[in-house]
Short mmCIF file of C-alpha atoms (C1' of nucleotides) in Angstrom, two decimals:
data_model
loop_
_atom_site.label_atom_id
_atom_site.label_comp_id
_atom_site.label_asym_id
_atom_site.label_seq_id
_atom_site.Cartn_x
_atom_site.Cartn_y
_atom_site.Cartn_z
CA MET A 923 49.98 119.64 -91.98
CA PHE A 924 49.66 116.74 -94.36
CA ARG A 925 49.06 119.23 -97.16
CA GLN A 926 52.62 120.41 -97.15
CA LEU A 927 53.98 116.88 -97.56
CA GLN A 928 52.42 115.69 -100.72
CA SER A 929 54.88 116.68 -103.38
CA ASP A 930 56.26 113.17 -103.98
CA THR A 931 54.83 111.92 -107.22
CA SER A 932 57.47 109.31 -107.89
CA GLU A 933 56.32 105.82 -108.76
CA SER A 934 55.57 102.80 -106.63
CA ALA A 935 58.05 99.97 -106.93
CA PRO A 936 56.55 96.69 -105.89
CA THR A 937 58.76 93.76 -105.01
CA GLY A 938 58.86 90.38 -106.69
CA THR A 939 59.43 89.15 -110.16
CA ILE A 940 56.82 88.86 -112.84
CA VAL A 941 53.40 88.75 -111.27
CA PRO A 942 50.23 88.09 -113.20
CA PHE A 943 47.63 90.79 -113.04
CA ARG A 944 43.92 91.15 -113.55
CA ALA A 945 42.15 93.02 -116.24
CA HIS A 946 42.28 96.68 -115.26
CA ARG A 947 45.27 95.96 -113.11
CA ARG A 948 48.63 97.44 -113.77
CA PRO A 949 51.33 95.02 -114.82
CA ILE A 950 53.99 94.53 -112.22
CA VAL A 951 57.32 93.35 -113.56
CA ASP A 952 60.61 93.08 -111.70
CA GLY A 953 59.26 95.13 -108.89
CA VAL A 954 58.19 98.09 -110.97
CA SER A 955 54.60 99.06 -111.65
CA HIS A 956 54.68 100.14 -115.31
CA ARG A 957 52.17 102.95 -114.99
CA ARG A 958 54.35 105.55 -116.59
CA ASP A 959 55.43 105.65 -120.22
CA ASP A 960 58.93 104.34 -120.67
CA ASP A 961 59.94 107.55 -122.41
CA SER A 962 58.60 109.69 -119.61
CA PRO A 963 61.21 111.87 -117.97
CA LEU A 964 60.49 110.09 -114.75
CA ALA A 965 60.50 106.60 -116.19
CA ASN A 966 64.03 105.94 -115.02
CA ALA A 967 64.08 108.42 -112.19
CA SER A 968 64.90 105.72 -109.60
CA PRO A 969 68.11 104.05 -110.66
CA THR A 970 68.26 101.68 -107.69
CA PRO A 971 65.41 99.26 -107.38
CA ARG A 972 63.69 99.55 -104.03
CA SER A 973 61.47 97.31 -102.02
CA LEU A 974 57.74 97.95 -101.79
CA VAL A 975 57.35 96.65 -98.30
CA LEU A 976 59.23 96.42 -95.02
CA LYS A 977 61.05 93.30 -93.96
CA GLU A 978 60.03 91.30 -90.94
CA ASP A 979 62.90 92.46 -88.77
CA GLU A 980 62.14 96.09 -89.65
CA LEU A 981 58.51 95.57 -88.70
CA ARG A 982 59.50 94.00 -85.37
CA ALA A 983 61.88 96.88 -84.61
CA ILE A 984 59.14 99.47 -85.31
CA GLU A 985 56.58 97.60 -83.28
CA THR A 986 58.95 97.44 -80.36
CA ALA A 987 59.95 101.09 -80.61
CA PHE A 988 56.38 102.29 -80.80
CA ALA A 989 54.69 99.78 -78.59
CA ASP A 990 52.67 102.58 -76.91
CA GLY A 991 51.43 103.97 -80.12
CA ILE A 992 52.66 105.71 -83.23
CA THR A 993 51.63 108.91 -84.96
CA ALA A 994 50.58 109.17 -88.60
CA VAL A 995 53.76 111.12 -89.39
CA GLN A 996 55.91 108.46 -87.77
CA ILE A 997 54.10 105.72 -89.68
CA VAL A 998 54.66 107.45 -93.00
CA ASP A 999 58.26 108.14 -92.06
CA ALA A 1000 58.77 104.43 -91.28
CA PHE A 1001 58.21 103.74 -94.98
CA THR A 1002 59.56 106.87 -96.64
CA SER A 1003 62.79 106.76 -94.66
CA ARG A 1004 63.46 103.31 -96.13
CA ASN A 1005 62.76 104.60 -99.61
CA ILE A 1006 59.33 103.01 -99.79
CA LYS A 1007 56.76 105.30 -101.27
CA PHE A 1008 53.88 106.01 -98.96
CA SER A 1009 52.25 109.41 -98.58
CA GLU A 1010 50.25 110.76 -95.68
CA ALA A 1011 47.36 111.30 -98.00
CA SER A 1012 47.40 107.61 -98.90
CA PHE A 1013 47.63 106.74 -95.27
CA ARG A 1014 44.50 108.75 -94.49
CA LYS A 1015 42.69 107.25 -97.41
CA TYR A 1016 43.44 103.74 -96.14
CA VAL A 1017 42.08 104.73 -92.75
CA GLN A 1018 39.06 106.21 -94.38
CA GLN A 1019 38.51 102.99 -96.38
CA GLY A 1020 38.64 100.97 -93.22
CA LEU A 1021 41.87 99.20 -94.09
CA LEU A 1022 43.62 100.59 -91.05
CA PRO A 1023 42.55 101.06 -87.44
CA ARG A 1024 41.44 104.53 -86.39
CA SER A 1025 43.52 106.68 -84.10
CA ARG A 1026 42.87 107.54 -80.48
CA ARG A 1027 43.27 111.20 -79.58
CA VAL A 1028 45.87 112.09 -77.01
CA GLY A 1029 46.19 115.63 -75.72
CA ARG A 1030 49.54 117.22 -75.10
CA LYS A 1031 50.59 119.29 -72.17
CA GLY A 1032 51.52 122.87 -72.77
CA LYS A 1033 49.90 125.93 -74.17
CA HIS A 1034 48.07 125.66 -77.45
CA ARG A 1035 49.51 122.29 -78.35
CA GLY A 1036 46.31 120.68 -79.29
CA SER A 1037 46.00 116.94 -79.55
CA MET A 1038 47.46 114.26 -81.73
CA GLY A 1039 46.23 110.94 -83.06
CA MET A 1040 47.98 107.79 -81.89
CA TYR A 1041 47.69 104.55 -83.88
CA PRO A 1042 48.48 101.08 -82.66
CA ALA A 1043 51.92 99.88 -83.63
CA LYS A 1044 50.43 97.05 -85.69
CA THR A 1045 49.25 99.69 -88.14
CA VAL A 1046 52.64 99.61 -89.82
CA ARG A 1047 52.42 95.85 -90.35
CA ARG A 1048 48.91 96.28 -91.70
CA ILE A 1049 50.04 98.84 -94.19
CA ASN A 1050 52.78 96.47 -95.20
CA ASP A 1051 50.21 93.76 -95.83
CA VAL A 1052 47.97 96.08 -97.79
CA LYS A 1053 50.87 97.19 -99.97
CA SER A 1054 51.90 93.59 -100.60
CA LEU A 1055 48.38 92.73 -101.71
CA MET A 1056 48.16 95.78 -103.91
CA ALA A 1057 51.44 94.76 -105.52
CA GLU A 1058 49.76 91.43 -106.23
CA GLY A 1059 47.12 93.28 -108.19
CA TYR A 1060 44.31 93.41 -105.63
CA THR A 1061 42.19 96.53 -105.34
CA ILE A 1062 41.65 98.25 -102.01
CA GLU A 1063 38.04 97.08 -102.12
CA GLU A 1064 39.08 93.43 -102.59
CA ILE A 1065 41.64 93.65 -99.83
CA GLN A 1066 39.08 95.19 -97.58
CA GLY A 1067 36.36 92.71 -98.33
CA GLN A 1068 38.26 89.43 -98.74
CA PHE A 1069 41.04 89.64 -96.25
CA LEU A 1070 41.05 92.42 -93.78
CA LEU A 1071 37.55 91.78 -92.60
CA TYR A 1072 38.74 88.50 -91.18
CA THR A 1073 42.10 89.81 -90.12
CA ASP A 1074 40.46 92.51 -88.00
CA LEU A 1075 38.33 89.98 -86.13
CA VAL A 1076 41.19 87.47 -85.62
CA GLU A 1077 43.50 90.19 -84.42
CA GLY A 1078 40.82 91.41 -82.07
CA ILE A 1079 40.47 87.99 -80.56
CA SER A 1080 44.22 87.69 -80.25
CA GLU A 1081 44.49 91.10 -78.55
CA HIS A 1082 41.68 90.37 -76.12
CA LEU A 1083 43.28 87.07 -75.22
CA ALA A 1084 46.58 88.71 -74.60
CA GLU A 1085 44.89 91.25 -72.30
CA LEU A 1086 43.11 88.37 -70.51
CA TRP A 1087 46.38 86.43 -70.02
CA ASN A 1088 48.00 89.61 -68.59
CA ARG A 1089 45.21 90.27 -66.10
CA LEU A 1090 44.99 86.67 -65.02
CA GLY A 1091 48.77 86.53 -64.60
CA THR A 1092 48.67 89.64 -62.45
CA ASP A 1093 45.78 88.46 -60.31
CA ILE A 1094 47.26 84.99 -59.82
CA THR A 1095 50.30 86.50 -58.04
CA LYS A 1096 47.93 87.70 -55.30
CA HIS A 1097 47.06 84.13 -54.36
CA ASP A 1098 48.93 82.11 -51.73
CA PRO A 1099 51.95 80.17 -53.11
CA ALA A 1100 50.31 76.78 -52.90
CA GLN A 1101 47.36 77.79 -55.01
CA ARG A 1102 49.41 80.03 -57.23
CA LYS A 1103 51.43 77.14 -58.72
CA GLU A 1104 48.26 75.28 -59.74
CA LEU A 1105 46.69 78.44 -61.19
CA GLU A 1106 49.82 79.29 -63.16
CA ARG A 1107 49.92 75.80 -64.60
CA GLU A 1108 46.30 76.08 -65.62
CA LEU A 1109 46.88 79.52 -67.15
CA ALA A 1110 49.83 78.31 -69.19
CA ASP A 1111 47.71 75.40 -70.39
CA VAL A 1112 44.72 77.48 -71.41
CA ARG A 1113 47.07 80.00 -72.98
CA ARG A 1114 48.48 77.36 -75.27
CA ASP A 1115 44.93 76.44 -76.26
CA GLY A 1116 44.15 80.07 -76.94
CA ASP A 1117 47.19 80.55 -79.09
CA ARG A 1118 46.28 77.40 -81.03
CA VAL A 1119 42.75 78.71 -81.57
CA VAL A 1120 44.04 82.01 -82.91
CA ASP A 1121 46.43 80.14 -85.25
CA ARG A 1122 43.63 77.89 -86.52
CA LEU A 1123 41.27 80.83 -86.98
CA GLY A 1124 43.95 82.60 -89.01
CA ALA A 1125 44.40 79.51 -91.18
CA LEU A 1126 40.71 79.05 -91.55
CA THR A 1127 40.04 82.61 -92.61
CA ARG A 1128 42.79 82.30 -95.21
CA ARG A 1129 41.11 79.18 -96.54
CA VAL A 1130 37.70 80.87 -96.66
CA ALA A 1131 39.15 83.77 -98.58
CA ALA A 1132 41.10 81.46 -100.88
CA PRO A 1133 38.34 80.47 -103.38
CA ARG A 1134 37.98 84.13 -104.41
CA THR A 1135 41.71 84.32 -104.81
CA ASP A 1136 41.74 81.22 -107.03
CA ASN A 1137 39.05 82.80 -109.19
CA LEU A 1138 41.13 85.89 -109.61
CA ARG A 1139 44.11 83.75 -110.62
CA LEU A 1140 42.05 81.81 -113.16
CA ALA A 1141 41.02 85.11 -114.67
CA GLY A 1142 44.69 85.98 -115.07
CA ALA A 1143 44.85 87.52 -111.70
CA ALA A 1144 47.19 87.98 -108.81
CA GLY A 1145 48.73 84.98 -107.15
CA GLY A 1146 49.80 84.01 -103.69
CA ALA A 1147 48.04 86.78 -101.88
CA GLU A 1148 46.44 84.38 -99.40
CA ASP A 1149 49.92 83.55 -98.18
CA LEU A 1150 50.41 87.06 -97.00
CA LEU A 1151 47.88 87.16 -94.20
"C1'" DC B 1306 36.25 105.36 -121.70
"C1'" DG B 1307 35.98 103.23 -117.28
"C1'" DA B 1308 38.50 101.48 -113.34
"C1'" DG B 1309 41.62 102.25 -109.84
"C1'" DC B 1310 45.04 104.71 -107.08
"C1'" DG B 1311 47.01 108.89 -105.44
"C1'" DT B 1312 46.72 113.86 -104.46
"C1'" DA B 1313 44.80 118.42 -103.14
"C1'" DT B 1314 42.01 121.04 -100.44
"C1'" DC B 1315 38.15 122.54 -97.86
"C1'" DT B 1316 35.28 121.41 -93.86
"C1'" DT B 1317 34.32 119.33 -89.58
"C1'" DA B 1318 35.47 117.26 -85.19
"C1'" DA B 1319 38.35 116.43 -81.24
"C1'" DT B 1320 41.38 117.90 -77.68
"C1'" DG B 1321 43.90 120.71 -74.12
"C1'" DC B 1322 44.72 125.13 -72.27
"C1'" DG B 1323 43.84 129.83 -70.71
"C1'" DT B 1324 40.77 133.08 -68.96
"C1'" DA B 1325 36.75 135.49 -67.27
"C1'" DT C 12 32.72 126.01 -64.85
"C1'" DA C 13 31.89 127.56 -69.37
"C1'" DC C 14 33.63 129.40 -73.30
"C1'" DG C 15 36.91 130.64 -76.85
"C1'" DC C 16 41.24 129.70 -79.09
"C1'" DA C 17 44.97 127.04 -81.18
"C1'" DT C 18 46.24 122.93 -83.06
"C1'" DT C 19 45.73 118.60 -85.24
"C1'" DA C 20 43.46 114.69 -87.40
"C1'" DA C 21 39.73 112.93 -90.01
"C1'" DG C 22 35.99 113.22 -93.51
"C1'" DA C 23 34.52 114.38 -97.99
"C1'" DT C 24 35.09 115.09 -102.62
"C1'" DA C 25 36.91 116.53 -106.91
"C1'" DC C 26 40.58 115.84 -109.89
"C1'" DG C 27 44.79 113.94 -112.32
"C1'" DC C 28 47.23 110.10 -113.98
"C1'" DT C 29 47.86 105.50 -115.78
"C1'" DC C 30 46.40 101.37 -117.71
"C1'" DG C 31 43.64 97.95 -120.37
#
DNA sequence: CGAGCGTATCTTAATGCGTA
DNA sequence: TACGCATTAAGATACGCTCG
């Protein structure tokens, strides 16, 4: 199915103003990756500058709408419908490279309807992060190794904690009212601690990844990428 | 010319349903 | 219950394009 959808060869259009780039990186100026010759027929094919990534409110809306999971087609559509270039082939490649979580298969009722893959809603945000970093000049390999390795783990902790809070909250309601109050207070307390730990872990992992980022900058590399995760 | 990203396409795996 | 079929996604890999 993906094969029929890969005719878009138009160019990426990263956001931001002039961004330094590494050796072997493509220059990114005024939100346009200058990969194509200026005299190419397609050089000025997109008269209106477009954003490379989704805005925070758009991400929130998507995550809310697809809280139970989102298909690959819907993910790609979330970007392409907003004039942000992102093909299904690229999506699959990111998954293959380990930049995105894998899908879970869900069968569909009805004759010969097969199954479909459902991805967590956070996948859209992850793609957004990856695209931001790529716009900064980072390679997929660098993003994978320096940032997303940590991001995966911290997100995992955050998700497990959220699940734990939910279960505890549910089970606490089964206690008698006198005990419940005390347990709820304790839960709220430990929840604050947990959230703080997740925040600190996020900050720490950014700092750990930062030296590499600084090296890249010194070498004429991308800047500010550590602020993105 | 090499590096890097994106695309095309074939193969393989997973899933649900129908039927013997 | 086991098997085959239809459907879809994922894996693998070669290739094209652009840039330094």
